[in-house]
GROMACS .gro file of C-alpha atoms in nm:
model
  344
    1MET     CA    1  -0.003   0.002  -0.006
    2SER     CA    2   0.134   0.336  -0.107
    3PRO     CA    3   0.197   0.591   0.142
    4ILE     CA    4  -0.046   0.835  -0.016
    5ILE     CA    5  -0.305   0.569  -0.007
    6GLN     CA    6  -0.235   0.480   0.338
    7SER     CA    7  -0.238   0.846   0.458
    8THR     CA    8  -0.591   0.896   0.288
    9ILE     CA    9  -0.722   0.579   0.462
   10LEU     CA   10  -0.595   0.671   0.791
   11SER     CA   11  -0.732   1.039   0.747
   12GLY     CA   12  -1.076   0.889   0.675
   13LEU     CA   13  -1.061   0.647   0.972
   14ALA     CA   14  -0.981   0.958   1.197
   15THR     CA   15  -1.243   1.183   1.008
   16GLY     CA   16  -1.521   0.944   1.060
   17THR     CA   17  -1.482   0.901   1.437
   18ILE     CA   18  -1.418   1.281   1.494
   19ILE     CA   19  -1.765   1.360   1.305
   20THR     CA   20  -1.945   1.114   1.513
   21MET     CA   21  -1.796   1.237   1.825
   22ALA     CA   22  -1.867   1.613   1.741
   23SER     CA   23  -2.212   1.566   1.600
   24GLN     CA   24  -2.565   1.632   1.768
   25SER     CA   25  -2.778   1.522   1.466
   26TRP     CA   26  -2.830   1.131   1.424
   27ILE     CA   27  -2.755   1.203   1.043
   28LEU     CA   28  -2.417   1.313   1.087
   29ALA     CA   29  -2.341   1.053   1.344
   30TRP     CA   30  -2.466   0.791   1.131
   31ILE     CA   31  -2.242   0.947   0.812
   32GLY     CA   32  -1.934   0.938   1.063
   33LEU     CA   33  -2.002   0.577   1.137
   34GLU     CA   34  -2.026   0.463   0.781
   35ILE     CA   35  -1.707   0.674   0.690
   36ASN     CA   36  -1.518   0.483   0.976
   37THR     CA   37  -1.648   0.143   0.856
   38LEU     CA   38  -1.536   0.217   0.479
   39ALA     CA   39  -1.219   0.354   0.605
   40ILE     CA   40  -1.110   0.032   0.802
   41LEU     CA   41  -1.200  -0.221   0.520
   42PRO     CA   42  -0.885  -0.178   0.312
   43ILE     CA   43  -0.667  -0.191   0.616
   44ILE     CA   44  -0.803  -0.506   0.712
   45SER     CA   45  -0.787  -0.674   0.385
   46LYS     CA   46  -0.423  -0.532   0.300
   47ASN     CA   47  -0.218  -0.832   0.312
   48HIS     CA   48  -0.434  -1.015   0.029
   49HIS     CA   49  -0.499  -1.335   0.219
   50PRO     CA   50  -0.812  -1.531   0.200
   51ARG     CA   51  -0.846  -1.528   0.574
   52ALA     CA   52  -0.819  -1.122   0.585
   53THR     CA   53  -1.086  -1.107   0.274
   54GLU     CA   54  -1.309  -1.316   0.512
   55ALA     CA   55  -1.243  -1.096   0.801
   56MET     CA   56  -1.329  -0.780   0.582
   57THR     CA   57  -1.644  -0.952   0.465
   58LYS     CA   58  -1.762  -1.015   0.814
   59TYR     CA   59  -1.661  -0.692   0.947
   60PHE     CA   60  -1.852  -0.531   0.663
   61LEU     CA   61  -2.179  -0.728   0.694
   62THR     CA   62  -2.203  -0.664   1.067
   63GLN     CA   63  -2.118  -0.324   1.075
   64THR     CA   64  -2.351  -0.242   0.795
   65ALA     CA   65  -2.641  -0.416   0.969
   66ALA     CA   66  -2.555  -0.236   1.290
   67SER     CA   67  -2.563   0.084   1.121
   68THR     CA   68  -2.895   0.019   0.958
   69MET     CA   69  -3.034  -0.055   1.268
   70ILE     CA   70  -2.920   0.275   1.425
   71LEU     CA   71  -3.061   0.457   1.138
   72PHE     CA   72  -3.390   0.290   1.154
   73ALA     CA   73  -3.388   0.364   1.536
   74SER     CA   74  -3.314   0.736   1.482
   75THR     CA   75  -3.579   0.749   1.184
   76LEU     CA   76  -3.848   0.574   1.426
   77ASN     CA   77  -3.750   0.836   1.687
   78ALA     CA   78  -3.769   1.149   1.470
   79TRP     CA   79  -4.105   1.015   1.346
   80HIS     CA   80  -4.254   1.024   1.704
   81SER     CA   81  -4.058   1.325   1.841
   82GLY     CA   82  -4.015   1.523   1.527
   83GLN     CA   83  -3.650   1.609   1.579
   84TRP     CA   84  -3.316   1.452   1.492
   85SER     CA   85  -3.122   1.548   1.802
   86ILE     CA   86  -2.915   1.264   1.967
   87MET     CA   87  -2.988   1.395   2.305
   88GLN     CA   88  -3.388   1.361   2.239
   89LEU     CA   89  -3.413   0.970   2.225
   90THR     CA   90  -3.773   0.943   2.393
   91THR     CA   91  -3.906   0.665   2.195
   92GLU     CA   92  -3.874   0.296   2.388
   93PRO     CA   93  -3.869   0.093   2.095
   94ALA     CA   94  -3.600   0.312   1.941
   95SER     CA   95  -3.398   0.312   2.266
   96THR     CA   96  -3.391  -0.067   2.273
   97MET     CA   97  -3.316  -0.102   1.885
   98LEU     CA   98  -3.016   0.152   1.954
   99THR     CA   99  -2.876  -0.045   2.257
  100LEU     CA  100  -2.870  -0.371   2.072
  101ALA     CA  101  -2.702  -0.178   1.758
  102LEU     CA  102  -2.448  -0.048   1.962
  103ALA     CA  103  -2.386  -0.385   2.103
  104MET     CA  104  -2.356  -0.524   1.778
  105LYS     CA  105  -2.106  -0.256   1.669
  106LEU     CA  106  -1.881  -0.290   1.970
  107GLY     CA  107  -1.880  -0.666   1.980
  108LEU     CA  108  -2.069  -0.743   2.282
  109ALA     CA  109  -2.266  -1.078   2.353
  110PRO     CA  110  -2.493  -1.219   2.221
  111THR     CA  111  -2.388  -1.007   1.890
  112HIS     CA  112  -2.021  -1.084   1.936
  113PHE     CA  113  -1.939  -1.389   1.701
  114TRP     CA  114  -1.787  -1.161   1.435
  115LEU     CA  115  -1.495  -1.012   1.652
  116PRO     CA  116  -1.283  -1.304   1.721
  117ASP     CA  117  -1.287  -1.402   1.348
  118VAL     CA  118  -1.233  -1.055   1.209
  119MET     CA  119  -0.939  -0.995   1.474
  120GLN     CA  120  -0.784  -1.339   1.359
  121GLY     CA  121  -0.771  -1.268   1.015
  122SER     CA  122  -0.626  -0.902   1.076
  123THR     CA  123  -0.255  -0.821   1.140
  124ILE     CA  124  -0.154  -0.734   1.495
  125MET     CA  125  -0.161  -0.363   1.439
  126THR     CA  126  -0.522  -0.368   1.250
  127ALA     CA  127  -0.637  -0.572   1.544
  128MET     CA  128  -0.509  -0.302   1.785
  129ILE     CA  129  -0.725  -0.035   1.581
  130LEU     CA  130  -1.028  -0.273   1.580
  131THR     CA  131  -1.021  -0.306   1.972
  132THR     CA  132  -0.927   0.051   2.044
  133TRP     CA  133  -1.003   0.334   1.823
  134GLN     CA  134  -1.283   0.177   1.657
  135LYS     CA  135  -1.475   0.142   1.998
  136LEU     CA  136  -1.449   0.542   2.025
  137ALA     CA  137  -1.737   0.630   1.795
  138PRO     CA  138  -2.001   0.398   1.921
  139MET     CA  139  -1.882   0.446   2.275
  140THR     CA  140  -1.958   0.826   2.230
  141ILE     CA  141  -2.314   0.760   2.114
  142LEU     CA  142  -2.367   0.553   2.416
  143ILE     CA  143  -2.250   0.799   2.646
  144MET     CA  144  -2.446   1.069   2.466
  145THR     CA  145  -2.775   0.853   2.485
  146HIS     CA  146  -2.722   0.654   2.802
  147GLN     CA  147  -2.971   0.847   3.020
  148ASN     CA  148  -3.263   0.747   2.772
  149LEU     CA  149  -3.136   0.361   2.730
  150PRO     CA  150  -3.309   0.089   2.914
  151THR     CA  151  -3.120  -0.014   3.221
  152THR     CA  152  -3.241  -0.360   3.229
  153ILE     CA  153  -3.113  -0.443   2.882
  154LEU     CA  154  -2.781  -0.266   2.950
  155LEU     CA  155  -2.721  -0.466   3.263
  156MET     CA  156  -2.817  -0.776   3.103
  157ILE     CA  157  -2.602  -0.738   2.813
  158GLY     CA  158  -2.310  -0.642   3.019
  159LEU     CA  159  -2.347  -0.928   3.235
  160ILE     CA  160  -2.350  -1.196   2.946
  161SER     CA  161  -2.074  -1.025   2.777
  162SER     CA  162  -1.856  -1.041   3.084
  163LEU     CA  163  -1.928  -1.436   3.145
  164TRP     CA  164  -1.899  -1.527   2.792
  165GLY     CA  165  -1.587  -1.308   2.739
  166GLY     CA  166  -1.426  -1.490   3.027
  167TRP     CA  167  -1.563  -1.839   2.957
  168ALA     CA  168  -1.490  -1.848   2.572
  169GLY     CA  169  -1.125  -1.718   2.609
  170LEU     CA  170  -1.016  -2.043   2.815
  171ASN     CA  171  -0.960  -2.266   2.547
  172GLN     CA  172  -0.781  -2.032   2.328
  173THR     CA  173  -0.430  -2.057   2.202
  174GLN     CA  174  -0.411  -1.741   1.948
  175LEU     CA  175  -0.334  -1.434   2.137
  176ARG     CA  176  -0.580  -1.212   1.902
  177LYS     CA  177  -0.867  -1.419   1.988
  178ILE     CA  178  -0.783  -1.408   2.336
  179LEU     CA  179  -0.767  -1.044   2.334
  180ALA     CA  180  -1.095  -1.055   2.145
  181TYR     CA  181  -1.275  -1.243   2.410
  182SER     CA  182  -1.095  -0.993   2.649
  183SER     CA  183  -1.245  -0.704   2.474
  184ILE     CA  184  -1.570  -0.841   2.505
  185ALA     CA  185  -1.562  -0.901   2.869
  186HIS     CA  186  -1.418  -0.539   2.937
  187LEU     CA  187  -1.671  -0.389   2.717
  188GLY     CA  188  -1.950  -0.566   2.930
  189TRP     CA  189  -1.816  -0.399   3.239
  190ILE     CA  190  -1.849  -0.061   3.032
  191TYR     CA  191  -2.197  -0.138   2.934
  192ILE     CA  192  -2.292  -0.202   3.304
  193ALA     CA  193  -2.106   0.098   3.437
  194ILE     CA  194  -2.266   0.327   3.181
  195SER     CA  195  -2.602   0.251   3.338
  196MET     CA  196  -2.488   0.420   3.682
  197ASN     CA  197  -2.206   0.646   3.654
  198GLU     CA  198  -2.074   0.813   3.329
  199ALA     CA  199  -1.740   0.926   3.466
  200ILE     CA  200  -1.667   0.572   3.573
  201THR     CA  201  -1.746   0.462   3.213
  202ILE     CA  202  -1.502   0.707   3.054
  203LEU     CA  203  -1.219   0.599   3.287
  204THR     CA  204  -1.280   0.236   3.255
  205LEU     CA  205  -1.274   0.282   2.858
  206LEU     CA  206  -0.957   0.492   2.877
  207ILE     CA  207  -0.764   0.248   3.100
  208TYR     CA  208  -0.897  -0.045   2.879
  209ILE     CA  209  -0.761   0.127   2.537
  210LEU     CA  210  -0.429   0.201   2.728
  211LEU     CA  211  -0.371  -0.156   2.858
  212THR     CA  212  -0.503  -0.320   2.528
  213SER     CA  213  -0.280  -0.090   2.318
  214LEU     CA  214   0.035  -0.156   2.523
  215ILE     CA  215  -0.010  -0.534   2.477
  216PHE     CA  216  -0.071  -0.528   2.100
  217LEU     CA  217   0.231  -0.280   2.067
  218SER     CA  218   0.443  -0.550   2.284
  219MET     CA  219   0.313  -0.835   2.055
  220ASN     CA  220   0.413  -0.636   1.748
  221THR     CA  221   0.765  -0.585   1.854
  222SER     CA  222   0.813  -0.957   1.970
  223HIS     CA  223   0.637  -1.100   1.673
  224SER     CA  224   0.420  -1.300   1.913
  225LYS     CA  225   0.083  -1.450   1.772
  226THR     CA  226   0.025  -1.738   1.963
  227MET     CA  227   0.102  -1.881   2.328
  228LYS     CA  228   0.394  -2.083   2.174
  229ASP     CA  229   0.566  -1.761   2.060
  230MET     CA  230   0.520  -1.594   2.397
  231SER     CA  231   0.739  -1.879   2.553
  232THR     CA  232   1.022  -1.783   2.325
  233MET     CA  233   0.957  -1.407   2.386
  234TRP     CA  234   1.244  -1.394   2.654
  235THR     CA  235   1.510  -1.469   2.390
  236LEU     CA  236   1.430  -1.140   2.219
  237SER     CA  237   1.387  -0.909   2.527
  238PRO     CA  238   1.403  -1.023   2.890
  239THR     CA  239   1.285  -0.649   2.984
  240LEU     CA  240   1.001  -0.664   2.758
  241THR     CA  241   0.879  -0.996   2.892
  242THR     CA  242   0.889  -0.860   3.249
  243LEU     CA  243   0.678  -0.553   3.153
  244MET     CA  244   0.442  -0.804   2.939
  245LEU     CA  245   0.364  -0.987   3.257
  246LEU     CA  246   0.268  -0.660   3.439
  247MET     CA  247   0.055  -0.567   3.152
  248LEU     CA  248  -0.141  -0.898   3.131
  249LEU     CA  249  -0.187  -0.886   3.512
  250SER     CA  250  -0.308  -0.541   3.482
  251LEU     CA  251  -0.551  -0.616   3.215
  252GLY     CA  252  -0.688  -0.888   3.438
  253GLY     CA  253  -0.766  -0.652   3.717
  254LEU     CA  254  -0.514  -0.794   3.973
  255PRO     CA  255  -0.443  -0.543   4.253
  256PRO     CA  256  -0.246  -0.323   4.299
  257LEU     CA  257  -0.216  -0.282   3.933
  258THR     CA  258  -0.419  -0.012   3.735
  259GLY     CA  259  -0.655  -0.246   3.571
  260PHE     CA  260  -0.808  -0.318   3.943
  261LEU     CA  261  -0.924   0.056   3.975
  262PRO     CA  262  -1.222   0.037   3.715
  263LYS     CA  263  -1.338  -0.286   3.836
  264TRP     CA  264  -1.319  -0.190   4.192
  265LEU     CA  265  -1.508   0.139   4.114
  266ILE     CA  266  -1.779  -0.022   3.922
  267LEU     CA  267  -1.830  -0.297   4.192
  268GLN     CA  268  -1.853  -0.024   4.460
  269GLU     CA  269  -2.100   0.147   4.236
  270LEU     CA  270  -2.335  -0.153   4.198
  271THR     CA  271  -2.327  -0.209   4.561
  272ALA     CA  272  -2.437   0.145   4.623
  273HIS     CA  273  -2.730   0.087   4.384
  274HIS     CA  274  -2.827  -0.228   4.572
  275LEU     CA  275  -2.738  -0.437   4.309
  276THR     CA  276  -2.514  -0.683   4.491
  277PRO     CA  277  -2.625  -1.017   4.303
  278ILE     CA  278  -2.487  -0.861   3.989
  279ALA     CA  279  -2.182  -0.731   4.152
  280THR     CA  280  -2.125  -1.096   4.277
  281ILE     CA  281  -2.151  -1.233   3.938
  282LEU     CA  282  -1.936  -0.980   3.777
  283ALA     CA  283  -1.684  -1.039   4.042
  284LEU     CA  284  -1.673  -1.412   3.979
  285SER     CA  285  -1.675  -1.370   3.598
  286THR     CA  286  -1.344  -1.171   3.652
  287LEU     CA  287  -1.199  -1.511   3.775
  288LEU     CA  288  -1.254  -1.668   3.433
  289SER     CA  289  -1.072  -1.375   3.267
  290LEU     CA  290  -0.799  -1.388   3.523
  291PHE     CA  291  -0.743  -1.734   3.447
  292PHE     CA  292  -0.634  -1.703   3.085
  293TYR     CA  293  -0.421  -1.391   3.175
  294LEU     CA  294  -0.248  -1.575   3.454
  295ARG     CA  295  -0.185  -1.871   3.194
  296LEU     CA  296  -0.052  -1.636   2.948
  297SER     CA  297   0.175  -1.475   3.209
  298TYR     CA  298   0.292  -1.812   3.315
  299THR     CA  299   0.371  -1.910   2.955
  300THR     CA  300   0.564  -1.575   2.902
  301THR     CA  301   0.771  -1.568   3.211
  302ILE     CA  302   0.797  -1.915   3.375
  303THR     CA  303   0.748  -2.176   3.087
  304LEU     CA  304   1.035  -2.244   2.856
  305HIS     CA  305   0.980  -2.385   2.525
  306PRO     CA  306   1.251  -2.628   2.412
  307ASN     CA  307   1.510  -2.415   2.230
  308PRO     CA  308   1.866  -2.461   2.135
  309THR     CA  309   2.139  -2.328   2.378
  310THR     CA  310   2.234  -2.071   2.109
  311MET     CA  311   1.897  -1.866   2.125
  312SER     CA  312   1.964  -1.766   2.496
  313ASN     CA  313   2.227  -1.511   2.380
  314LYS     CA  314   1.973  -1.391   2.093
  315TRP     CA  315   1.883  -1.089   2.280
  316ARG     CA  316   2.241  -0.998   2.386
  317GLN     CA  317   2.354  -1.048   2.010
  318LYS     CA  318   2.069  -0.859   1.820
  319LYS     CA  319   1.940  -0.490   1.885
  320HIS     CA  320   1.573  -0.460   1.893
  321LYS     CA  321   1.423  -0.114   1.861
  322HIS     CA  322   1.179  -0.096   2.161
  323SER     CA  323   0.871   0.168   2.111
  324LYS     CA  324   0.911   0.471   2.314
  325LEU     CA  325   0.551   0.476   2.361
  326ILE     CA  326   0.571   0.151   2.554
  327SER     CA  327   0.824   0.282   2.772
  328THR     CA  328   0.631   0.623   2.818
  329MET     CA  329   0.299   0.457   2.887
  330MET     CA  330   0.414   0.156   3.105
  331PRO     CA  331   0.420   0.337   3.443
  332ILE     CA  332   0.077   0.422   3.380
  333THR     CA  333  -0.043   0.062   3.367
  334THR     CA  334   0.100  -0.012   3.713
  335THR     CA  335   0.086   0.308   3.940
  336MET     CA  336  -0.243   0.457   3.863
  337ILE     CA  337  -0.410   0.342   4.182
  338PRO     CA  338  -0.186   0.539   4.434
  339MET     CA  339  -0.317   0.840   4.216
  340SER     CA  340  -0.672   0.735   4.242
  341PRO     CA  341  -0.775   0.981   4.513
  342ILE     CA  342  -0.651   1.280   4.297
  343MET     CA  343  -0.856   1.156   3.983
  344LEU     CA  344  -1.158   1.086   4.191
   0.00000   0.00000   0.00000
């Protein structure tokens, strides 16, 4: 892909998200979502592999269906209320349809089946874009309309996503599929948080994007795609291997790392709203996710795949250009909990 075409596509990707985030009208928000979808399609299929073409087709069909549902919900709301403002979502069928459409766009259960396949057919950096930047536009619409969305459906979708994301990730060995189910589980937590507290939702989303981006950047640096690759990661960089351990544990929500902060705040908010059974199920579902994060951590740092003796010196002989972004953002993934009284 030539630099001019790549710059144009990335500009379209950014423009679509910004249009959706800045719009107050349903039509403009829908246009931004469509630009965003069309811009990511060439990025997914750029390596001309049948798996990539399949991933692009699945992504296009699901995103088009979700965008159609959003447009239909906004048209139905405009038919009843007489206005196209995003903030004036007053019709109950339209709000229910919008909740399900956003769940499909974000990849939440039970409309999540496209996400693992699309991520597995994409490159590591494309998968990072799918799980981070592509979540911003739908999340903006969710945050702007959350006061008019049905709380019961939000809680139910969030609970199912959290459970299924942890359960389905247990038997995976491909890192991109594991992170896809991790995305489903984390967005389930966000769906539950949005029904109670907007500030906690934004904090959870930012921490999720930060941790996921760092893990994908580390995978790209070490060229790791499977758990077997993780077991030889130490031969490339012992330092990056140690940092990967902390990032995985933080993403799993293990205290005292940063990933524990949003889960703690959401459970506290659920308890304050007298939703203790949901808080209990959520806490138990975290154990499922934490299991495969611990398995990845164990594989990365403790288990050694059979290698020739000469490989143990690879990290001494070959220089690797580590991303400065990883070095800069790494302290945030481990030290944000002591800063939480300042933020809250």
